[in-house]
Tab-separated table of C-alpha atoms and ligand atoms in Angstrom:
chain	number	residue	atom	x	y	z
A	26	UNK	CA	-12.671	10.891	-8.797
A	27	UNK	CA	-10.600	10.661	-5.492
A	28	UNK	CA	-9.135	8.300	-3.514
A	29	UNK	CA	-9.755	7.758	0.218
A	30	UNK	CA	-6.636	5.412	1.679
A	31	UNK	CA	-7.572	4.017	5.191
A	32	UNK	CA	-4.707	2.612	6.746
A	33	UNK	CA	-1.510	2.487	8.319
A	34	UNK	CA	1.263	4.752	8.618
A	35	UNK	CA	4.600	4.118	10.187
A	36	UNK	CA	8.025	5.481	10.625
A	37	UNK	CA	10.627	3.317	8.892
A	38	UNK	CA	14.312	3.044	10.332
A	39	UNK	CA	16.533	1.366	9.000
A	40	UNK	CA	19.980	-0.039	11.090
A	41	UNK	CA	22.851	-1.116	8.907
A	42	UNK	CA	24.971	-3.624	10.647
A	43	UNK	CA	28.011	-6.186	8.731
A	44	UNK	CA	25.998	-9.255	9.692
A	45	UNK	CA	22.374	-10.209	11.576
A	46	UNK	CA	23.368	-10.223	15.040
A	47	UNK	CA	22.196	-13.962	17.383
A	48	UNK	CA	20.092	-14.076	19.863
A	49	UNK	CA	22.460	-12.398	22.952
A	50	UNK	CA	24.536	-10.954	21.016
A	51	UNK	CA	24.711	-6.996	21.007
A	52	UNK	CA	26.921	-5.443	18.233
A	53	UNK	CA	26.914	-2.227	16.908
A	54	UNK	CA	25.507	-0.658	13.620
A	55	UNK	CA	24.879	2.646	11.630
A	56	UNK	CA	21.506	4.216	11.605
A	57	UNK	CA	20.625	4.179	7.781
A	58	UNK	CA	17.747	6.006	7.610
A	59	UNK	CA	14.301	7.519	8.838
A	60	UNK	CA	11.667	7.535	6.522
A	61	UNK	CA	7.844	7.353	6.016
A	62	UNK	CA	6.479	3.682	5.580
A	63	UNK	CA	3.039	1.383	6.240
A	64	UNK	CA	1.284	0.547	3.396
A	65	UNK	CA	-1.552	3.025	3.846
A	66	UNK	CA	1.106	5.587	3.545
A	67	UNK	CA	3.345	4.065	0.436
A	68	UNK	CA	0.125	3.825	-1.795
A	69	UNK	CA	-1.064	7.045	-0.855
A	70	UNK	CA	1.463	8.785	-1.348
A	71	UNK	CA	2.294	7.555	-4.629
A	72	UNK	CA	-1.353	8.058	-5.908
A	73	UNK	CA	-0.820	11.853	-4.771
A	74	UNK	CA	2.554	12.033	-6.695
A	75	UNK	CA	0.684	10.863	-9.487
A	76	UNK	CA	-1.748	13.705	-9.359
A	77	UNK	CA	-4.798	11.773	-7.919
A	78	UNK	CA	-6.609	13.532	-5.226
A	79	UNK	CA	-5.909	11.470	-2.257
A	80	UNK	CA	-7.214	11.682	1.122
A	81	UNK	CA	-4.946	9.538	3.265
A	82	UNK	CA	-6.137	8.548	7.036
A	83	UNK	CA	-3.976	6.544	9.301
A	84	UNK	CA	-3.965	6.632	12.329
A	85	UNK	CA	-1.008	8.124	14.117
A	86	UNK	CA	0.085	8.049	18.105
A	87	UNK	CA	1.540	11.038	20.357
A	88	UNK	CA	5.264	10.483	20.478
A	89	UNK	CA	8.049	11.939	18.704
A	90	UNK	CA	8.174	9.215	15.889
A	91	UNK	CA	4.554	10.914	15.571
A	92	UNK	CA	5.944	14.597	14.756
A	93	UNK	CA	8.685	12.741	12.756
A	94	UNK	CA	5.554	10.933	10.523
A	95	UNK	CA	3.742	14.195	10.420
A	96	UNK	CA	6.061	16.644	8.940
A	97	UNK	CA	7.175	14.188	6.738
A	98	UNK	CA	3.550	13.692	5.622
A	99	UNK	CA	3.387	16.678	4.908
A	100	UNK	CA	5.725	17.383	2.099
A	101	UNK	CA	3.860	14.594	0.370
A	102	UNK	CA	1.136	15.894	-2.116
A	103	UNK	CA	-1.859	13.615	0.104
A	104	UNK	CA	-4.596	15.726	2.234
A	105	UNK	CA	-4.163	13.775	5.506
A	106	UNK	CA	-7.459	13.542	7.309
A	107	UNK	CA	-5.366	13.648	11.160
A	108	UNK	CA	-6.244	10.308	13.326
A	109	UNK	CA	-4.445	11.441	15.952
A	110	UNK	CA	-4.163	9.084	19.094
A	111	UNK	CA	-3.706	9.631	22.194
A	112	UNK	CA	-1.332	7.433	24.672
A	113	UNK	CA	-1.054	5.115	21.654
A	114	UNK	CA	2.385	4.415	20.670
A	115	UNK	CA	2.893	5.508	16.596
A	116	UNK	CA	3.461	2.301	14.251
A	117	UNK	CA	7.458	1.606	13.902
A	118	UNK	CA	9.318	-0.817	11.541
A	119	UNK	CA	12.628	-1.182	12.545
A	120	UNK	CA	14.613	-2.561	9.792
A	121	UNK	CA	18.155	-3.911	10.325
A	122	UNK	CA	19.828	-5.070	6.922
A	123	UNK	CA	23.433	-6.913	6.915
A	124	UNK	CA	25.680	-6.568	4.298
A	125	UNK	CA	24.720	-8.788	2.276
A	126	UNK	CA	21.174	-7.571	1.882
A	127	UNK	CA	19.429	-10.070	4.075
A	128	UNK	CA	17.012	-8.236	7.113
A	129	UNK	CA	15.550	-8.692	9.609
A	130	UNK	CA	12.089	-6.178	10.272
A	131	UNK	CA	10.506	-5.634	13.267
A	132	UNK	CA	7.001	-3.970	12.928
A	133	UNK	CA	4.547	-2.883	15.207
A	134	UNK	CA	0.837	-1.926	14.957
A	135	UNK	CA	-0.826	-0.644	17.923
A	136	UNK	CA	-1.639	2.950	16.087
A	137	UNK	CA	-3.397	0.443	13.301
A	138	UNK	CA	-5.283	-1.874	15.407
A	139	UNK	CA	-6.467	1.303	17.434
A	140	UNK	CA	-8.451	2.511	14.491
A	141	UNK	CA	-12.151	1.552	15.262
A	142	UNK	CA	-15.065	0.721	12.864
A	143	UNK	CA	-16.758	4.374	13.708
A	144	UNK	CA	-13.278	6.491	13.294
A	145	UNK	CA	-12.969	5.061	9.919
A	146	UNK	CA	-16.195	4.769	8.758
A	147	UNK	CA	-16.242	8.991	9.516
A	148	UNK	CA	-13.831	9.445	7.119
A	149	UNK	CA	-15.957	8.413	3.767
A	150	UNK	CA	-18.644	11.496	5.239
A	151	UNK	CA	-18.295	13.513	1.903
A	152	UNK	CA	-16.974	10.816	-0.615
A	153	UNK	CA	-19.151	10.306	-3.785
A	154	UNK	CA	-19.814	7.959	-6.284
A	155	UNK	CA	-16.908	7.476	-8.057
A	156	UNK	CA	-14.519	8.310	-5.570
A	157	UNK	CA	-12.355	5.192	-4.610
A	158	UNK	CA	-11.735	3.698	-1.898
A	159	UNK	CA	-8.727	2.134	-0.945
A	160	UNK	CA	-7.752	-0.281	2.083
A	161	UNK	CA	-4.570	-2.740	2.429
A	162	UNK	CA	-4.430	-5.556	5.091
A	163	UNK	CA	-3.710	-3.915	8.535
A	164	UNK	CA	-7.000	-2.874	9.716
A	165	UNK	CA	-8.961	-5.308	11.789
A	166	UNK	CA	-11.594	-6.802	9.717
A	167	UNK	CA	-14.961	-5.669	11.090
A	168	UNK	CA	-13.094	-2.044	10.458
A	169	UNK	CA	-12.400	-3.932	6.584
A	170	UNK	CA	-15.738	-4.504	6.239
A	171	UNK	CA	-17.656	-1.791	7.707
A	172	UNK	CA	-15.735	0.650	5.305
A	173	UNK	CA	-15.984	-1.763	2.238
A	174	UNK	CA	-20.018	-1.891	2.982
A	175	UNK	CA	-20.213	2.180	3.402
A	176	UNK	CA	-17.986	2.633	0.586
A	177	UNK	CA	-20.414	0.775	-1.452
A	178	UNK	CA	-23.400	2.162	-0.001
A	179	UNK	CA	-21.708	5.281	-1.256
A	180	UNK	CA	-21.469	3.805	-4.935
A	181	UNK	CA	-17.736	4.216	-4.533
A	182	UNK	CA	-15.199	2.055	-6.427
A	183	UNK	CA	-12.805	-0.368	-3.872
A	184	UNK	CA	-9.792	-1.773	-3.976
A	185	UNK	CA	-7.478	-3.435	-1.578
A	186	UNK	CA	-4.093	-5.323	-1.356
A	187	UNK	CA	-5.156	-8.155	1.693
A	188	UNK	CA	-1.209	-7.877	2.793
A	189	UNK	CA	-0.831	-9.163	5.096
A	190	UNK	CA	-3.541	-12.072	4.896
A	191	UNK	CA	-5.722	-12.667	7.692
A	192	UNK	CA	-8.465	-15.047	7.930
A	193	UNK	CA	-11.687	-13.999	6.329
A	194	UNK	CA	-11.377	-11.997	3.673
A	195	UNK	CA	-13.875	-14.391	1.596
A	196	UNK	CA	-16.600	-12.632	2.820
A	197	UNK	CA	-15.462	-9.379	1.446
A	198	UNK	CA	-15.001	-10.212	-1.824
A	199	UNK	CA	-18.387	-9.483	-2.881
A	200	UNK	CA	-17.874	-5.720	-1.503
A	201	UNK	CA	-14.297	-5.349	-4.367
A	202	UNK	CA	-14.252	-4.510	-7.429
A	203	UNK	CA	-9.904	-4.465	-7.813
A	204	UNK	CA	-7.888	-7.325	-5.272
A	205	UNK	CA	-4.296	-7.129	-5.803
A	206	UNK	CA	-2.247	-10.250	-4.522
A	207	UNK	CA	0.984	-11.169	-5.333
A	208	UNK	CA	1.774	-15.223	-5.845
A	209	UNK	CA	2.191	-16.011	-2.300
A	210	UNK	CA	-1.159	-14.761	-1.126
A	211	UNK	CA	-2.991	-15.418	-4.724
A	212	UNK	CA	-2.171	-19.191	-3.837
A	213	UNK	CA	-3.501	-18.843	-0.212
A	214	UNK	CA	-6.742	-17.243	-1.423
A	215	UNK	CA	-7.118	-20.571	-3.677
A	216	UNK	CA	-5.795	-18.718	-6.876
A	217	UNK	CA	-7.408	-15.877	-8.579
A	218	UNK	CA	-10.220	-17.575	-10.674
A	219	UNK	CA	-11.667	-18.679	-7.255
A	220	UNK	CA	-11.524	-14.961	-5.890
A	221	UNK	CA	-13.500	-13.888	-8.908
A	222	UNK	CA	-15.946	-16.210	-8.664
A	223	UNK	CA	-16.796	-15.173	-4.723
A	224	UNK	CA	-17.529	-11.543	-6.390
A	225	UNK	CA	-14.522	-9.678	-7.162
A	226	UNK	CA	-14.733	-7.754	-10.140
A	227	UNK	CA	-10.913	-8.004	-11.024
A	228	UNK	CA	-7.645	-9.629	-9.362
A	229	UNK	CA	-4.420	-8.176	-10.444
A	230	UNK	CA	-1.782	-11.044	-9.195
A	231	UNK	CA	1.329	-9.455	-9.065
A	232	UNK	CA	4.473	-11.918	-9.781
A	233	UNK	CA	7.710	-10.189	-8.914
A	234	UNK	CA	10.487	-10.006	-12.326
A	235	UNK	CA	8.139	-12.463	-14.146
A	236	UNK	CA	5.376	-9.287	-14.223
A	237	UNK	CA	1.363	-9.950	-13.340
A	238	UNK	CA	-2.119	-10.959	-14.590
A	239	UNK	CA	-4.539	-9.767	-14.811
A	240	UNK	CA	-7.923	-11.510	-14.503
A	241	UNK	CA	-11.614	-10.661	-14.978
A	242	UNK	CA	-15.101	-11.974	-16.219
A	243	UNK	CA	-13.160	-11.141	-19.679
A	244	UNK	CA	-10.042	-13.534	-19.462
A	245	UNK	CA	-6.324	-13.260	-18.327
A	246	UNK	CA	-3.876	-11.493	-19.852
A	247	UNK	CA	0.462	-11.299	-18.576
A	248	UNK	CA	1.554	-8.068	-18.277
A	249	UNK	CA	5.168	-8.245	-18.753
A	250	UNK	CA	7.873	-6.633	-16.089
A	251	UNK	CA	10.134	-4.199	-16.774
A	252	UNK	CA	13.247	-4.645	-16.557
A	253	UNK	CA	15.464	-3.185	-14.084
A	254	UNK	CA	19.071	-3.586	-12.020
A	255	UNK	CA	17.568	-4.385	-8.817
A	256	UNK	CA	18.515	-3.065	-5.568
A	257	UNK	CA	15.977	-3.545	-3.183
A	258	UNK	CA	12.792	-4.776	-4.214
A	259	UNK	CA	10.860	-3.242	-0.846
A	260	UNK	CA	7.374	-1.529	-1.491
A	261	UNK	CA	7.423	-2.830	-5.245
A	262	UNK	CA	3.736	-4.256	-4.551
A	263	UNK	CA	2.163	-1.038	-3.289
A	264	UNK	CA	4.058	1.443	-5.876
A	265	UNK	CA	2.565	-1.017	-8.656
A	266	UNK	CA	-0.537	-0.850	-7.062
A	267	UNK	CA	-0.832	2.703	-7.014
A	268	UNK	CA	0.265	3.189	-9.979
A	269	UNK	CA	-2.292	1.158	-11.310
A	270	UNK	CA	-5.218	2.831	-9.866
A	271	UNK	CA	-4.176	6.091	-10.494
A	272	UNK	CA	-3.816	5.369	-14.252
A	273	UNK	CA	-7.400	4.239	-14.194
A	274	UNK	CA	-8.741	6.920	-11.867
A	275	UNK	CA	-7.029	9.736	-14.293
A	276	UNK	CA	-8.188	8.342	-17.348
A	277	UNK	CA	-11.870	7.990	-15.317
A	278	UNK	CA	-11.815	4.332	-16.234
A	279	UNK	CA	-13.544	2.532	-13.340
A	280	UNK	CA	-11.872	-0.953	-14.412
A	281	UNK	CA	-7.994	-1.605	-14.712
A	282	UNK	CA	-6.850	-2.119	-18.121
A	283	UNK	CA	-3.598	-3.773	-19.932
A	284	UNK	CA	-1.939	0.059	-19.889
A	285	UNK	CA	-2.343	1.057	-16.295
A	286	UNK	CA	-0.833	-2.495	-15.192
A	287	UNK	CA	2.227	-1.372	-17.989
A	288	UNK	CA	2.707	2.218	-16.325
A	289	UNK	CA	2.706	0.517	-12.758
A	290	UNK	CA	5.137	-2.258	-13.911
A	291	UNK	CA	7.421	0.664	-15.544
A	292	UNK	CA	6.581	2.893	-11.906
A	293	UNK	CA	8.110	-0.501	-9.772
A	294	UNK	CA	11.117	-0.619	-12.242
A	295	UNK	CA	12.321	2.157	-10.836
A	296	UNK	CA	11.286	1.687	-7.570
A	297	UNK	CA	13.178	-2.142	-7.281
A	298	UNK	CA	16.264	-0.013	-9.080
A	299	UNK	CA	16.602	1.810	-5.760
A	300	UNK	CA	16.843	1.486	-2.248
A	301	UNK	CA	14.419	1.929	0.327
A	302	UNK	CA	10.268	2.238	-0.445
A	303	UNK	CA	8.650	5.450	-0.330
A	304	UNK	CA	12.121	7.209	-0.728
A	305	UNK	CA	12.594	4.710	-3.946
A	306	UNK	CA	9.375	5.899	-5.502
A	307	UNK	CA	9.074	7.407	-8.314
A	308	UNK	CA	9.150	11.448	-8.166
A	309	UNK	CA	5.760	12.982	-8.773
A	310	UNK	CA	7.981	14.500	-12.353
A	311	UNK	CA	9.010	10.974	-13.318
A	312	UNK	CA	5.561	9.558	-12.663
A	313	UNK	CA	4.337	12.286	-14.709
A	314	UNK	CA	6.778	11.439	-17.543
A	315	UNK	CA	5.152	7.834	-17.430
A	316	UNK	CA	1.718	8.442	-16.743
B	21	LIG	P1	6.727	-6.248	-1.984
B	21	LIG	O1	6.092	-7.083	-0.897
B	21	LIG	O2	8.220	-6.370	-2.083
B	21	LIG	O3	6.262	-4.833	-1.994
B	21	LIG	P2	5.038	-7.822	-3.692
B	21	LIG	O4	5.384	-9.211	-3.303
B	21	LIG	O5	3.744	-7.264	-3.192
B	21	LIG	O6	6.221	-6.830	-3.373
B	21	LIG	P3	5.926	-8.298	-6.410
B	21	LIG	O7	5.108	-9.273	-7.192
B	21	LIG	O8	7.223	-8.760	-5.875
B	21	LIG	O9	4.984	-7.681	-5.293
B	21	LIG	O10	6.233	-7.019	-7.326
B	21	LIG	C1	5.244	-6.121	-7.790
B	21	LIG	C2	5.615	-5.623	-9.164
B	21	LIG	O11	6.893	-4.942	-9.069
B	21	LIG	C3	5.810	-6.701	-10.220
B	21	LIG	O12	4.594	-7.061	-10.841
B	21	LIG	C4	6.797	-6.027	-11.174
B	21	LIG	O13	6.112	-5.179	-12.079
B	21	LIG	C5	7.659	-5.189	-10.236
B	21	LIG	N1	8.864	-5.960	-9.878
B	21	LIG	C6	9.090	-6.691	-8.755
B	21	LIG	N2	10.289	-7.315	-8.807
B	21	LIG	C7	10.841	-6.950	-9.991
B	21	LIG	C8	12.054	-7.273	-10.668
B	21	LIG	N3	12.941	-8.113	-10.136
B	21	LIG	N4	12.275	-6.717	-11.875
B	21	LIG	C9	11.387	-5.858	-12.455
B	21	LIG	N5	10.204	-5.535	-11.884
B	21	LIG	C10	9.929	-6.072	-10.675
């Protein structure tokens, strides 16, 4: 069983500066650091650290932030199938964060919205029943849907995390076996129970320190947190997620069960225990340790 992750990839930089500057106002501030983000790339990569096969496309653009996102890629244990774009600008989230923790992010997505139906759809050529398939929210969603259908025609397993929400997603729910939400977007989708009734085989609602739920034909059952001294509490959702799925996919479950939503609340522990997101996840040796 391997997992194909269609999405985006982006280069993270983060600007520290003593307080959020106004509008008009220019101030000055210390470049924290450079680092692989997007959520295609923070859930693949921490299914590869886990020791899941993982094929990771996202589509990338022809600048130096590009050769930046490549190399660093590339020291991550994922098989990148290369989108590479030409003219197209690669995705960029610049981060600024005051002293006091609050930030402000600016993120772009032309690489991401670039990625058409056909591109994508390419990628699941040799994928086999079993494999999963694994898609977040930042792919249009005719590209959504055309890979949820061919995954499926394909017998493969899906899951997605519909972050961030755009209109429409109802009619993919019959295509999903796993959704992960957190509270915020469970409660926009008209809570869990109604997302399983549209289709979806299991919704994993994901509720910060309080833990998450998980919810099937079966029943509910709370999945405590773990606890942790938090620092920064960035790409918590998609290490959990991972986790999650690559606890399954290793144990060749094809549903999520009460311990892979344990090892991915003990994976975010240490994740929200340090700062920034990839760079916070956990090792592929302390993963090991918990997996
Ligand atoms: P983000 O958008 O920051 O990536 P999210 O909103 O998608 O996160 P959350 O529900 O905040 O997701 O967190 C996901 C999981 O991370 C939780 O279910 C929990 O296991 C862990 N987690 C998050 N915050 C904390 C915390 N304060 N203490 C311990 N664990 C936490």
């Amino acid at each position: 069983m391997r997992a194909f992750v269609i999405g985006n990839a982006a280069l993270d930089e983060i600007f520290e500066v003593d307080a959020l500057p106004r509008p008009g106002q220019s101030i000055f501030g210390r470049t924290g650091t450079r680092g692989l983000g997007g959520k295609g790339v923070n859930q693949a990569v921490m299914l590869g650290r886990a020791g899941v096969t993982t094929i990771l496309a996202a589509p990338i653009g022809d600048d130096a932030r590009g050769v930046t996102l490549r190399a660093a890629l590339d020291r991550e244990p994922v098989r990148r199938h290369p989108i590479d774009l030409d003219g197209v600008a690669t995705d960029t989230s610049i981060i600024v964060r005051a002293a006091d923790g609050d930030n402000t992010i600016i993120t772009t997505r032309e690489a991401a919205s670039a990625l058409g139906t056909e591109t994508a759809v390419g990628v699941l050529a040799d994928a086999e029943a079993g494999d999963w398939l694994v898609l977040q929210g930042n792919l249009s969603l005719e590209t959504t849907e055309a890979l949820l259908a061919a995954a499926k025609d394909r017998d493969m397993l899906t899951a997605i995390n519909p972050s961030p929400l755009q209109p429409g997603y109802a009619a993919l729910w019959p295509l999903l076996d796993v959704v992960v939400v957190n509270e915020g977007e469970a409660e926009a989708l008209g809570g869990a129970a109604a997302v399983l009734r549209a289709g979806v085989g299991q919704v994993v609602t994901t509720l910060g320190g309080a833990g998450s739920l998980l919810s099937d034909a079966a029943g509910s059952y709370a999945i405590p947190a773990v606890s942790a001294d938090i620092v920064d509490t960035t790409g918590a959702g998609d290490c959990f997620m991972a986790t999650a799925l690559a606890s399954t996919i290793l144990r060749g479950r094809r549903t999520l069960d009460e311990q892979a939503l344990e090892v991915a609340a003990a994976a975010a522990a240490i994740t929200v225990s340090r700062s920034g997101t990839v760079a916070a996840f956990p090792t592929a040796a302390e993963i090991g340790t918990l997996l």
